[in-house]
Amino acid sequence: MKNILVPTDFSPEAHYAFEVAVQLARRTGGRVLVLHVVEMPETAQFSTYGGPVTGDETAGAHGSLEEVFVLKLLQATKRRMHQLIAEAAERAPEVPVQDMVHTARLHTAILQVIEEKQIDLVVMGAQGHTVAEHFFMGSNTERLVRTAPCPVLAVKHPMPNLDVQNLVFPSDFAAEADCAAPELRAMLALFPEATLHLLNVVPSAAQRAPALEKITRFAHRHQLARTLSAVVEAASPSVGIPEYAQQVPAGLVILPTHGRTGLSRFLQSSIAEQVATHTFPPVLTFRLGHSRGLADPTPAAGATLQSA
């Protein structure tokens, strides 16, 4: 996670994401790129640096109050970006932070910057669907979870100290779960003080024993350190995962997806996107087999296994 992208609309949730990104970069020795997207009117002729693209400094030359508004908006945006950079310099002076203002559709701009800047992780503020006046509603984060080629970390609440003691990995631990083992080892290395909870949500007590056996085999097969097995009963994973995450309490929930091709069998019906935007702790989603910048293929030594 050397190159971390934070899309921001300057909302409280976006600021929570920025704080988490700076703390992660501090742990990994990485850098943070803060992106603000301005969806420009088609008639506006201004660059992202606040000047007319024609080089004409006279707003009246193109004669539009709209252009004057956009110019003022871009100038105000740059000031707010500089404030974020100054804040990061005070909190973590060793973390390089850069700003970028992009003029495009939000989703298009984020995907473009991910590719151009070789982003390893996107940290994004998530909000509920009822906050219509905010720019980053849950649907935007959910869409990015489905389409981003790199992991996405959704943050809903302030985390001034990124002290992660419990990592929760929900799965049915079928064959495809094996593909997530490198990412789980990477997260254990990033948070050496944390316990990894291997969670399976089942609909009835009759399935508890087989589920626990699957988890045990999975942990031993991949030599995962500091693990705890957990099987809980709930109507669906989308219910059981948040309940368990709050009970632990989880510092981070880790969810794999299949990106554009659909979710895993365990995470059907957009469960990954729903959990990412509604679970209390931050939720890290990554595409199975396509997790640039996250996985460390080195197996962990000295694995331990407990049951819950």
PDB file of C-alpha atoms in Angstrom:
ATOM      1  CA  MET A   1       0.000   0.000   0.000  1.00  0.00           C
ATOM      2  CA  LYS A   2       2.603   2.523  -1.089  1.00  0.00           C
ATOM      3  CA  ASN A   3       0.329   4.726  -3.205  1.00  0.00           C
ATOM      4  CA  ILE A   4      -2.933   5.603  -1.455  1.00  0.00           C
ATOM      5  CA  LEU A   5      -5.722   7.615  -3.087  1.00  0.00           C
ATOM      6  CA  VAL A   6      -8.309   9.554  -1.081  1.00  0.00           C
ATOM      7  CA  PRO A   7     -11.225  11.015  -3.082  1.00  0.00           C
ATOM      8  CA  THR A   8     -12.642  13.916  -1.095  1.00  0.00           C
ATOM      9  CA  ASP A   9     -15.664  16.185  -1.189  1.00  0.00           C
ATOM     10  CA  PHE A  10     -14.527  17.813   2.102  1.00  0.00           C
ATOM     11  CA  SER A  11     -17.373  16.160   4.001  1.00  0.00           C
ATOM     12  CA  PRO A  12     -16.775  14.748   7.511  1.00  0.00           C
ATOM     13  CA  GLU A  13     -16.741  11.188   6.133  1.00  0.00           C
ATOM     14  CA  ALA A  14     -14.153  12.114   3.526  1.00  0.00           C
ATOM     15  CA  HIS A  15     -12.026  13.654   6.269  1.00  0.00           C
ATOM     16  CA  TYR A  16     -12.262  10.439   8.304  1.00  0.00           C
ATOM     17  CA  ALA A  17     -10.966   8.590   5.233  1.00  0.00           C
ATOM     18  CA  PHE A  18      -8.120  11.087   4.857  1.00  0.00           C
ATOM     19  CA  GLU A  19      -7.062  10.589   8.491  1.00  0.00           C
ATOM     20  CA  VAL A  20      -7.050   6.812   8.060  1.00  0.00           C
ATOM     21  CA  ALA A  21      -5.077   7.060   4.807  1.00  0.00           C
ATOM     22  CA  VAL A  22      -2.368   9.168   6.433  1.00  0.00           C
ATOM     23  CA  GLN A  23      -2.082   6.675   9.290  1.00  0.00           C
ATOM     24  CA  LEU A  24      -1.835   3.758   6.848  1.00  0.00           C
ATOM     25  CA  ALA A  25       0.827   5.546   4.818  1.00  0.00           C
ATOM     26  CA  ARG A  26       2.749   6.141   8.010  1.00  0.00           C
ATOM     27  CA  ARG A  27       2.715   2.390   8.711  1.00  0.00           C
ATOM     28  CA  THR A  28       3.682   1.354   5.190  1.00  0.00           C
ATOM     29  CA  GLY A  29       6.115   4.128   4.322  1.00  0.00           C
ATOM     30  CA  GLY A  30       3.765   5.189   1.557  1.00  0.00           C
ATOM     31  CA  ARG A  31       2.321   8.393   0.153  1.00  0.00           C
ATOM     32  CA  VAL A  32      -1.178   9.891  -0.101  1.00  0.00           C
ATOM     33  CA  LEU A  33      -2.828  11.505  -3.109  1.00  0.00           C
ATOM     34  CA  VAL A  34      -5.948  13.560  -2.314  1.00  0.00           C
ATOM     35  CA  LEU A  35      -8.369  13.887  -5.230  1.00  0.00           C
ATOM     36  CA  HIS A  36     -11.257  16.316  -5.567  1.00  0.00           C
ATOM     37  CA  VAL A  37     -13.507  15.999  -8.590  1.00  0.00           C
ATOM     38  CA  VAL A  38     -15.258  19.046 -10.037  1.00  0.00           C
ATOM     39  CA  GLU A  39     -17.927  18.170 -12.563  1.00  0.00           C
ATOM     40  CA  MET A  40     -17.504  21.114 -14.912  1.00  0.00           C
ATOM     41  CA  PRO A  41     -20.395  22.605 -16.889  1.00  0.00           C
ATOM     42  CA  GLU A  42     -19.972  21.918 -20.589  1.00  0.00           C
ATOM     43  CA  THR A  43     -19.724  25.638 -21.345  1.00  0.00           C
ATOM     44  CA  ALA A  44     -16.967  26.328 -18.789  1.00  0.00           C
ATOM     45  CA  GLN A  45     -13.502  26.798 -20.257  1.00  0.00           C
ATOM     46  CA  PHE A  46     -11.274  26.534 -17.186  1.00  0.00           C
ATOM     47  CA  SER A  47      -8.407  24.206 -16.418  1.00  0.00           C
ATOM     48  CA  THR A  48      -8.070  22.385 -13.105  1.00  0.00           C
ATOM     49  CA  TYR A  49      -5.477  24.942 -12.042  1.00  0.00           C
ATOM     50  CA  GLY A  50      -7.986  27.773 -12.005  1.00  0.00           C
ATOM     51  CA  GLY A  51      -7.199  29.571 -15.237  1.00  0.00           C
ATOM     52  CA  PRO A  52      -9.078  29.838 -18.540  1.00  0.00           C
ATOM     53  CA  VAL A  53      -7.824  27.262 -21.020  1.00  0.00           C
ATOM     54  CA  THR A  54      -7.760  29.945 -23.723  1.00  0.00           C
ATOM     55  CA  GLY A  55      -5.287  32.013 -21.744  1.00  0.00           C
ATOM     56  CA  ASP A  56      -7.721  34.931 -21.656  1.00  0.00           C
ATOM     57  CA  GLU A  57      -7.787  36.257 -18.082  1.00  0.00           C
ATOM     58  CA  THR A  58     -10.866  38.374 -18.668  1.00  0.00           C
ATOM     59  CA  ALA A  59     -13.980  36.542 -17.623  1.00  0.00           C
ATOM     60  CA  GLY A  60     -16.012  38.832 -19.811  1.00  0.00           C
ATOM     61  CA  ALA A  61     -14.162  37.670 -22.902  1.00  0.00           C
ATOM     62  CA  HIS A  62     -16.185  34.503 -22.814  1.00  0.00           C
ATOM     63  CA  GLY A  63     -18.843  36.328 -20.927  1.00  0.00           C
ATOM     64  CA  SER A  64     -20.211  33.835 -18.426  1.00  0.00           C
ATOM     65  CA  LEU A  65     -21.113  34.137 -14.790  1.00  0.00           C
ATOM     66  CA  GLU A  66     -20.875  30.370 -14.834  1.00  0.00           C
ATOM     67  CA  GLU A  67     -17.178  30.584 -15.643  1.00  0.00           C
ATOM     68  CA  VAL A  68     -16.615  33.104 -12.861  1.00  0.00           C
ATOM     69  CA  PHE A  69     -18.324  30.712 -10.457  1.00  0.00           C
ATOM     70  CA  VAL A  70     -16.197  27.778 -11.616  1.00  0.00           C
ATOM     71  CA  LEU A  71     -13.018  29.847 -11.258  1.00  0.00           C
ATOM     72  CA  LYS A  72     -13.928  30.784  -7.684  1.00  0.00           C
ATOM     73  CA  LEU A  73     -14.849  27.179  -6.951  1.00  0.00           C
ATOM     74  CA  LEU A  74     -11.494  25.886  -8.177  1.00  0.00           C
ATOM     75  CA  GLN A  75      -9.619  28.504  -6.176  1.00  0.00           C
ATOM     76  CA  ALA A  76     -11.548  27.595  -3.029  1.00  0.00           C
ATOM     77  CA  THR A  77     -10.898  23.918  -3.695  1.00  0.00           C
ATOM     78  CA  LYS A  78      -7.150  24.477  -3.900  1.00  0.00           C
ATOM     79  CA  ARG A  79      -7.214  26.342  -0.593  1.00  0.00           C
ATOM     80  CA  ARG A  80      -9.044  23.487   1.121  1.00  0.00           C
ATOM     81  CA  MET A  81      -6.619  20.965  -0.373  1.00  0.00           C
ATOM     82  CA  HIS A  82      -3.688  22.949   0.965  1.00  0.00           C
ATOM     83  CA  GLN A  83      -5.313  22.887   4.394  1.00  0.00           C
ATOM     84  CA  LEU A  84      -5.442  19.086   4.253  1.00  0.00           C
ATOM     85  CA  ILE A  85      -1.777  18.931   3.256  1.00  0.00           C
ATOM     86  CA  ALA A  86      -0.856  21.230   6.139  1.00  0.00           C
ATOM     87  CA  GLU A  87      -2.862  19.055   8.538  1.00  0.00           C
ATOM     88  CA  ALA A  88      -1.063  15.923   7.368  1.00  0.00           C
ATOM     89  CA  ALA A  89       2.317  17.646   7.697  1.00  0.00           C
ATOM     90  CA  GLU A  90       1.518  18.378  11.326  1.00  0.00           C
ATOM     91  CA  ARG A  91       0.207  14.881  12.103  1.00  0.00           C
ATOM     92  CA  ALA A  92       2.711  12.814  10.108  1.00  0.00           C
ATOM     93  CA  PRO A  93       5.482  14.951   8.583  1.00  0.00           C
ATOM     94  CA  GLU A  94       7.174  11.871   7.142  1.00  0.00           C
ATOM     95  CA  VAL A  95       4.167  11.086   4.894  1.00  0.00           C
ATOM     96  CA  PRO A  96       4.233  12.795   1.460  1.00  0.00           C
ATOM     97  CA  VAL A  97       0.791  14.183   0.572  1.00  0.00           C
ATOM     98  CA  GLN A  98      -0.116  15.576  -2.842  1.00  0.00           C
ATOM     99  CA  ASP A  99      -3.353  17.076  -4.110  1.00  0.00           C
ATOM    100  CA  MET A 100      -5.104  16.785  -7.446  1.00  0.00           C
ATOM    101  CA  VAL A 101      -8.227  18.438  -8.823  1.00  0.00           C
ATOM    102  CA  HIS A 102      -9.893  16.574 -11.676  1.00  0.00           C
ATOM    103  CA  THR A 103     -12.671  17.701 -13.995  1.00  0.00           C
ATOM    104  CA  ALA A 104     -14.727  14.702 -15.038  1.00  0.00           C
ATOM    105  CA  ARG A 105     -17.462  12.446 -13.787  1.00  0.00           C
ATOM    106  CA  LEU A 106     -16.621  11.207 -10.304  1.00  0.00           C
ATOM    107  CA  HIS A 107     -16.341   7.498 -11.052  1.00  0.00           C
ATOM    108  CA  THR A 108     -14.490   8.038 -14.322  1.00  0.00           C
ATOM    109  CA  ALA A 109     -11.992  10.383 -12.663  1.00  0.00           C
ATOM    110  CA  ILE A 110     -11.234   7.962  -9.828  1.00  0.00           C
ATOM    111  CA  LEU A 111     -10.628   5.019 -12.165  1.00  0.00           C
ATOM    112  CA  GLN A 112      -8.457   7.174 -14.412  1.00  0.00           C
ATOM    113  CA  VAL A 113      -6.294   8.343 -11.520  1.00  0.00           C
ATOM    114  CA  ILE A 114      -5.970   4.777 -10.203  1.00  0.00           C
ATOM    115  CA  GLU A 115      -4.453   3.696 -13.503  1.00  0.00           C
ATOM    116  CA  GLU A 116      -2.357   6.793 -14.201  1.00  0.00           C
ATOM    117  CA  LYS A 117      -0.841   6.964 -10.705  1.00  0.00           C
ATOM    118  CA  GLN A 118      -0.631   3.196 -10.120  1.00  0.00           C
ATOM    119  CA  ILE A 119      -2.734   3.450  -6.986  1.00  0.00           C
ATOM    120  CA  ASP A 120      -2.488   0.505  -4.573  1.00  0.00           C
ATOM    121  CA  LEU A 121      -5.414   1.417  -2.301  1.00  0.00           C
ATOM    122  CA  VAL A 122      -8.395   3.778  -2.367  1.00  0.00           C
ATOM    123  CA  VAL A 123      -9.593   5.040   1.026  1.00  0.00           C
ATOM    124  CA  MET A 124     -13.069   6.521   0.640  1.00  0.00           C
ATOM    125  CA  GLY A 125     -15.634   8.014   2.987  1.00  0.00           C
ATOM    126  CA  ALA A 126     -18.977   6.210   2.965  1.00  0.00           C
ATOM    127  CA  GLN A 127     -22.347   7.687   3.837  1.00  0.00           C
ATOM    128  CA  GLY A 128     -25.879   6.385   4.126  1.00  0.00           C
ATOM    129  CA  HIS A 129     -28.341   6.622   1.271  1.00  0.00           C
ATOM    130  CA  THR A 130     -30.508   9.160   3.098  1.00  0.00           C
ATOM    131  CA  VAL A 131     -27.952  11.968   3.019  1.00  0.00           C
ATOM    132  CA  ALA A 132     -28.929  13.163  -0.424  1.00  0.00           C
ATOM    133  CA  GLU A 133     -27.172  16.512  -0.175  1.00  0.00           C
ATOM    134  CA  HIS A 134     -23.743  14.917   0.185  1.00  0.00           C
ATOM    135  CA  PHE A 135     -21.640  13.992  -2.820  1.00  0.00           C
ATOM    136  CA  PHE A 136     -20.307  10.647  -1.600  1.00  0.00           C
ATOM    137  CA  MET A 137     -23.447   8.676  -0.906  1.00  0.00           C
ATOM    138  CA  GLY A 138     -23.277   4.941  -0.329  1.00  0.00           C
ATOM    139  CA  SER A 139     -23.973   4.190  -3.980  1.00  0.00           C
ATOM    140  CA  ASN A 140     -20.738   5.846  -5.112  1.00  0.00           C
ATOM    141  CA  THR A 141     -18.648   3.790  -2.707  1.00  0.00           C
ATOM    142  CA  GLU A 142     -20.525   0.627  -3.644  1.00  0.00           C
ATOM    143  CA  ARG A 143     -19.911   1.238  -7.329  1.00  0.00           C
ATOM    144  CA  LEU A 144     -16.205   1.740  -6.718  1.00  0.00           C
ATOM    145  CA  VAL A 145     -16.077  -1.483  -4.685  1.00  0.00           C
ATOM    146  CA  ARG A 146     -17.435  -3.328  -7.745  1.00  0.00           C
ATOM    147  CA  THR A 147     -15.196  -1.745 -10.373  1.00  0.00           C
ATOM    148  CA  ALA A 148     -11.882  -0.634  -8.863  1.00  0.00           C
ATOM    149  CA  PRO A 149      -8.848  -2.698  -9.922  1.00  0.00           C
ATOM    150  CA  CYS A 150      -7.254  -2.137  -6.499  1.00  0.00           C
ATOM    151  CA  PRO A 151      -8.507  -2.634  -2.919  1.00  0.00           C
ATOM    152  CA  VAL A 152     -11.015  -0.101  -1.547  1.00  0.00           C
ATOM    153  CA  LEU A 153     -11.224   0.832   2.128  1.00  0.00           C
ATOM    154  CA  ALA A 154     -14.607   2.324   3.105  1.00  0.00           C
ATOM    155  CA  VAL A 155     -14.583   4.520   6.235  1.00  0.00           C
ATOM    156  CA  LYS A 156     -17.754   5.822   7.907  1.00  0.00           C
ATOM    157  CA  HIS A 157     -16.612   7.025  11.320  1.00  0.00           C
ATOM    158  CA  PRO A 158     -13.616   8.853  12.812  1.00  0.00           C
ATOM    159  CA  MET A 159     -10.550   6.755  13.683  1.00  0.00           C
ATOM    160  CA  PRO A 160      -8.011   9.191  15.157  1.00  0.00           C
ATOM    161  CA  ASN A 161      -5.863   6.221  16.205  1.00  0.00           C
ATOM    162  CA  LEU A 162      -5.669   3.317  13.793  1.00  0.00           C
ATOM    163  CA  ASP A 163      -5.320   0.753  16.574  1.00  0.00           C
ATOM    164  CA  VAL A 164      -6.652  -2.418  14.950  1.00  0.00           C
ATOM    165  CA  GLN A 165      -6.884  -5.285  17.436  1.00  0.00           C
ATOM    166  CA  ASN A 166      -9.394  -7.454  15.561  1.00  0.00           C
ATOM    167  CA  LEU A 167      -9.521  -8.233  11.838  1.00  0.00           C
ATOM    168  CA  VAL A 168     -12.682  -9.998  10.631  1.00  0.00           C
ATOM    169  CA  PHE A 169     -12.684 -12.094   7.442  1.00  0.00           C
ATOM    170  CA  PRO A 170     -16.191 -13.412   6.588  1.00  0.00           C
ATOM    171  CA  SER A 171     -16.364 -16.305   4.151  1.00  0.00           C
ATOM    172  CA  ASP A 172     -17.935 -19.711   3.559  1.00  0.00           C
ATOM    173  CA  PHE A 173     -14.357 -21.024   3.187  1.00  0.00           C
ATOM    174  CA  ALA A 174     -15.096 -22.823  -0.053  1.00  0.00           C
ATOM    175  CA  ALA A 175     -12.272 -23.317  -2.569  1.00  0.00           C
ATOM    176  CA  GLU A 176     -12.261 -19.702  -3.778  1.00  0.00           C
ATOM    177  CA  ALA A 177     -11.467 -18.457  -0.266  1.00  0.00           C
ATOM    178  CA  ASP A 178      -7.946 -19.830  -0.739  1.00  0.00           C
ATOM    179  CA  CYS A 179      -7.285 -16.967  -3.152  1.00  0.00           C
ATOM    180  CA  ALA A 180      -7.645 -14.502  -0.265  1.00  0.00           C
ATOM    181  CA  ALA A 181      -4.883 -16.043   1.878  1.00  0.00           C
ATOM    182  CA  PRO A 182      -2.076 -13.755   0.587  1.00  0.00           C
ATOM    183  CA  GLU A 183      -4.171 -10.677   1.389  1.00  0.00           C
ATOM    184  CA  LEU A 184      -4.923 -11.969   4.882  1.00  0.00           C
ATOM    185  CA  ARG A 185      -1.209 -12.536   5.528  1.00  0.00           C
ATOM    186  CA  ALA A 186      -0.498  -9.023   4.311  1.00  0.00           C
ATOM    187  CA  MET A 187      -3.033  -7.529   6.720  1.00  0.00           C
ATOM    188  CA  LEU A 188      -1.635  -9.554   9.630  1.00  0.00           C
ATOM    189  CA  ALA A 189       1.809  -8.203   8.770  1.00  0.00           C
ATOM    190  CA  LEU A 190       0.472  -4.647   8.616  1.00  0.00           C
ATOM    191  CA  PHE A 191      -1.258  -5.011  11.994  1.00  0.00           C
ATOM    192  CA  PRO A 192       1.016  -7.364  13.978  1.00  0.00           C
ATOM    193  CA  GLU A 193      -0.935  -6.770  17.177  1.00  0.00           C
ATOM    194  CA  ALA A 194      -4.261  -7.913  15.660  1.00  0.00           C
ATOM    195  CA  THR A 195      -6.153 -11.219  15.831  1.00  0.00           C
ATOM    196  CA  LEU A 196      -7.707 -12.487  12.597  1.00  0.00           C
ATOM    197  CA  HIS A 197     -11.297 -13.682  13.093  1.00  0.00           C
ATOM    198  CA  LEU A 198     -12.277 -16.249  10.448  1.00  0.00           C
ATOM    199  CA  LEU A 199     -16.063 -15.870  10.359  1.00  0.00           C
ATOM    200  CA  ASN A 200     -18.741 -18.003   8.750  1.00  0.00           C
ATOM    201  CA  VAL A 201     -22.421 -17.016   8.989  1.00  0.00           C
ATOM    202  CA  VAL A 202     -24.799 -19.992   8.880  1.00  0.00           C
ATOM    203  CA  PRO A 203     -28.632 -20.091   8.957  1.00  0.00           C
ATOM    204  CA  SER A 204     -28.986 -22.893  11.536  1.00  0.00           C
ATOM    205  CA  ALA A 205     -27.181 -24.602  14.408  1.00  0.00           C
ATOM    206  CA  ALA A 206     -26.958 -27.833  12.386  1.00  0.00           C
ATOM    207  CA  GLN A 207     -24.363 -26.209  10.109  1.00  0.00           C
ATOM    208  CA  ARG A 208     -22.079 -24.970  12.869  1.00  0.00           C
ATOM    209  CA  ALA A 209     -19.847 -28.054  13.119  1.00  0.00           C
ATOM    210  CA  PRO A 210     -19.164 -28.442   9.362  1.00  0.00           C
ATOM    211  CA  ALA A 211     -18.516 -24.691   9.094  1.00  0.00           C
ATOM    212  CA  LEU A 212     -16.034 -24.788  11.968  1.00  0.00           C
ATOM    213  CA  GLU A 213     -14.226 -27.716  10.373  1.00  0.00           C
ATOM    214  CA  LYS A 214     -13.856 -25.775   7.111  1.00  0.00           C
ATOM    215  CA  ILE A 215     -12.396 -22.797   8.962  1.00  0.00           C
ATOM    216  CA  THR A 216      -9.928 -25.016  10.844  1.00  0.00           C
ATOM    217  CA  ARG A 217      -8.693 -26.615   7.624  1.00  0.00           C
ATOM    218  CA  PHE A 218      -8.401 -23.215   5.948  1.00  0.00           C
ATOM    219  CA  ALA A 219      -6.287 -21.724   8.757  1.00  0.00           C
ATOM    220  CA  HIS A 220      -3.929 -24.719   8.933  1.00  0.00           C
ATOM    221  CA  ARG A 221      -3.666 -25.012   5.152  1.00  0.00           C
ATOM    222  CA  HIS A 222      -2.450 -21.417   4.817  1.00  0.00           C
ATOM    223  CA  GLN A 223      -0.489 -21.246   8.077  1.00  0.00           C
ATOM    224  CA  LEU A 224      -2.251 -18.078   9.150  1.00  0.00           C
ATOM    225  CA  ALA A 225      -0.944 -16.610  12.386  1.00  0.00           C
ATOM    226  CA  ARG A 226      -3.072 -15.322  15.276  1.00  0.00           C
ATOM    227  CA  THR A 227      -6.423 -16.672  14.085  1.00  0.00           C
ATOM    228  CA  LEU A 228      -9.713 -17.270  15.855  1.00  0.00           C
ATOM    229  CA  SER A 229     -12.555 -19.333  14.372  1.00  0.00           C
ATOM    230  CA  ALA A 230     -16.089 -17.970  14.616  1.00  0.00           C
ATOM    231  CA  VAL A 231     -19.385 -19.439  13.412  1.00  0.00           C
ATOM    232  CA  VAL A 232     -22.550 -17.423  14.062  1.00  0.00           C
ATOM    233  CA  GLU A 233     -26.193 -17.996  13.204  1.00  0.00           C
ATOM    234  CA  ALA A 234     -28.058 -15.287  11.288  1.00  0.00           C
ATOM    235  CA  ALA A 235     -30.657 -14.941   8.573  1.00  0.00           C
ATOM    236  CA  SER A 236     -28.012 -13.816   6.062  1.00  0.00           C
ATOM    237  CA  PRO A 237     -24.355 -12.758   5.918  1.00  0.00           C
ATOM    238  CA  SER A 238     -25.441  -9.131   5.514  1.00  0.00           C
ATOM    239  CA  VAL A 239     -27.042  -9.406   8.971  1.00  0.00           C
ATOM    240  CA  GLY A 240     -24.503 -11.637  10.686  1.00  0.00           C
ATOM    241  CA  ILE A 241     -21.348  -9.829   9.552  1.00  0.00           C
ATOM    242  CA  PRO A 242     -22.204  -6.375  10.987  1.00  0.00           C
ATOM    243  CA  GLU A 243     -23.537  -7.926  14.205  1.00  0.00           C
ATOM    244  CA  TYR A 244     -20.350  -9.908  14.774  1.00  0.00           C
ATOM    245  CA  ALA A 245     -18.129  -6.978  13.765  1.00  0.00           C
ATOM    246  CA  GLN A 246     -19.738  -4.783  16.425  1.00  0.00           C
ATOM    247  CA  GLN A 247     -19.694  -7.520  19.045  1.00  0.00           C
ATOM    248  CA  VAL A 248     -15.936  -8.239  18.762  1.00  0.00           C
ATOM    249  CA  PRO A 249     -15.418  -5.249  18.192  1.00  0.00           C
ATOM    250  CA  ALA A 250     -13.727  -5.307  14.788  1.00  0.00           C
ATOM    251  CA  GLY A 251     -11.135  -2.720  13.825  1.00  0.00           C
ATOM    252  CA  LEU A 252     -11.341  -3.777  10.187  1.00  0.00           C
ATOM    253  CA  VAL A 253     -13.574  -6.076   8.112  1.00  0.00           C
ATOM    254  CA  ILE A 254     -11.974  -7.738   5.057  1.00  0.00           C
ATOM    255  CA  LEU A 255     -14.254  -8.726   2.149  1.00  0.00           C
ATOM    256  CA  PRO A 256     -13.238 -10.240  -1.214  1.00  0.00           C
ATOM    257  CA  THR A 257     -15.252  -9.568  -4.368  1.00  0.00           C
ATOM    258  CA  HIS A 258     -15.106 -10.589  -7.995  1.00  0.00           C
ATOM    259  CA  GLY A 259     -15.394  -7.042  -9.284  1.00  0.00           C
ATOM    260  CA  ARG A 260     -17.355  -6.675 -12.508  1.00  0.00           C
ATOM    261  CA  THR A 261     -17.971 -10.403 -12.817  1.00  0.00           C
ATOM    262  CA  GLY A 262     -19.970 -10.699  -9.616  1.00  0.00           C
ATOM    263  CA  LEU A 263     -19.469 -11.521  -5.967  1.00  0.00           C
ATOM    264  CA  SER A 264     -18.392 -14.783  -4.376  1.00  0.00           C
ATOM    265  CA  ARG A 265     -21.070 -17.384  -3.635  1.00  0.00           C
ATOM    266  CA  PHE A 266     -20.974 -16.423   0.029  1.00  0.00           C
ATOM    267  CA  LEU A 267     -21.422 -12.738  -0.750  1.00  0.00           C
ATOM    268  CA  GLN A 268     -24.349 -12.744  -3.140  1.00  0.00           C
ATOM    269  CA  SER A 269     -26.888  -9.941  -3.712  1.00  0.00           C
ATOM    270  CA  SER A 270     -24.409  -7.094  -3.323  1.00  0.00           C
ATOM    271  CA  ILE A 271     -23.617  -8.064   0.267  1.00  0.00           C
ATOM    272  CA  ALA A 272     -20.028  -6.858  -0.059  1.00  0.00           C
ATOM    273  CA  GLU A 273     -21.167  -3.401  -1.132  1.00  0.00           C
ATOM    274  CA  GLN A 274     -23.864  -3.247   1.547  1.00  0.00           C
ATOM    275  CA  VAL A 275     -21.515  -4.267   4.330  1.00  0.00           C
ATOM    276  CA  ALA A 276     -18.836  -1.874   3.107  1.00  0.00           C
ATOM    277  CA  THR A 277     -21.139   1.093   3.476  1.00  0.00           C
ATOM    278  CA  HIS A 278     -23.188   0.087   6.518  1.00  0.00           C
ATOM    279  CA  THR A 279     -20.902  -1.821   8.902  1.00  0.00           C
ATOM    280  CA  PHE A 280     -19.528   0.318  11.721  1.00  0.00           C
ATOM    281  CA  PRO A 281     -15.765  -0.418  11.344  1.00  0.00           C
ATOM    282  CA  PRO A 282     -13.818   0.316   8.152  1.00  0.00           C
ATOM    283  CA  VAL A 283     -14.317  -2.339   5.470  1.00  0.00           C
ATOM    284  CA  LEU A 284     -11.539  -3.364   3.082  1.00  0.00           C
ATOM    285  CA  THR A 285     -12.715  -4.929  -0.180  1.00  0.00           C
ATOM    286  CA  PHE A 286     -10.438  -6.419  -2.812  1.00  0.00           C
ATOM    287  CA  ARG A 287     -10.909  -8.372  -6.017  1.00  0.00           C
ATOM    288  CA  LEU A 288      -9.868 -11.999  -5.772  1.00  0.00           C
ATOM    289  CA  GLY A 289      -6.802 -12.611  -7.905  1.00  0.00           C
ATOM    290  CA  HIS A 290      -6.445  -8.882  -8.688  1.00  0.00           C
ATOM    291  CA  SER A 291      -5.228  -7.130  -5.550  1.00  0.00           C
ATOM    292  CA  ARG A 292      -2.381  -4.934  -6.708  1.00  0.00           C
ATOM    293  CA  GLY A 293      -0.273  -3.551  -3.896  1.00  0.00           C
ATOM    294  CA  LEU A 294      -1.874  -5.528  -1.077  1.00  0.00           C
ATOM    295  CA  ALA A 295      -0.801  -9.161  -1.045  1.00  0.00           C
ATOM    296  CA  ASP A 296       2.466 -10.423   0.364  1.00  0.00           C
ATOM    297  CA  PRO A 297       3.097 -13.967  -0.913  1.00  0.00           C
ATOM    298  CA  THR A 298       5.414 -14.838   2.000  1.00  0.00           C
ATOM    299  CA  PRO A 299       3.697 -17.388   4.302  1.00  0.00           C
ATOM    300  CA  ALA A 300       3.424 -16.537   7.970  1.00  0.00           C
ATOM    301  CA  ALA A 301       5.251 -18.720  10.464  1.00  0.00           C
ATOM    302  CA  GLY A 302       4.106 -20.024  13.813  1.00  0.00           C
ATOM    303  CA  ALA A 303       0.393 -20.201  13.106  1.00  0.00           C
ATOM    304  CA  THR A 304      -2.005 -20.561  16.007  1.00  0.00           C
ATOM    305  CA  LEU A 305      -5.668 -21.469  15.954  1.00  0.00           C
ATOM    306  CA  GLN A 306      -8.402 -20.886  18.512  1.00  0.00           C
ATOM    307  CA  SER A 307     -12.130 -21.437  18.362  1.00  0.00           C
ATOM    308  CA  ALA A 308     -15.040 -19.204  19.293  1.00  0.00           C
TER     309      ALA A 308
END
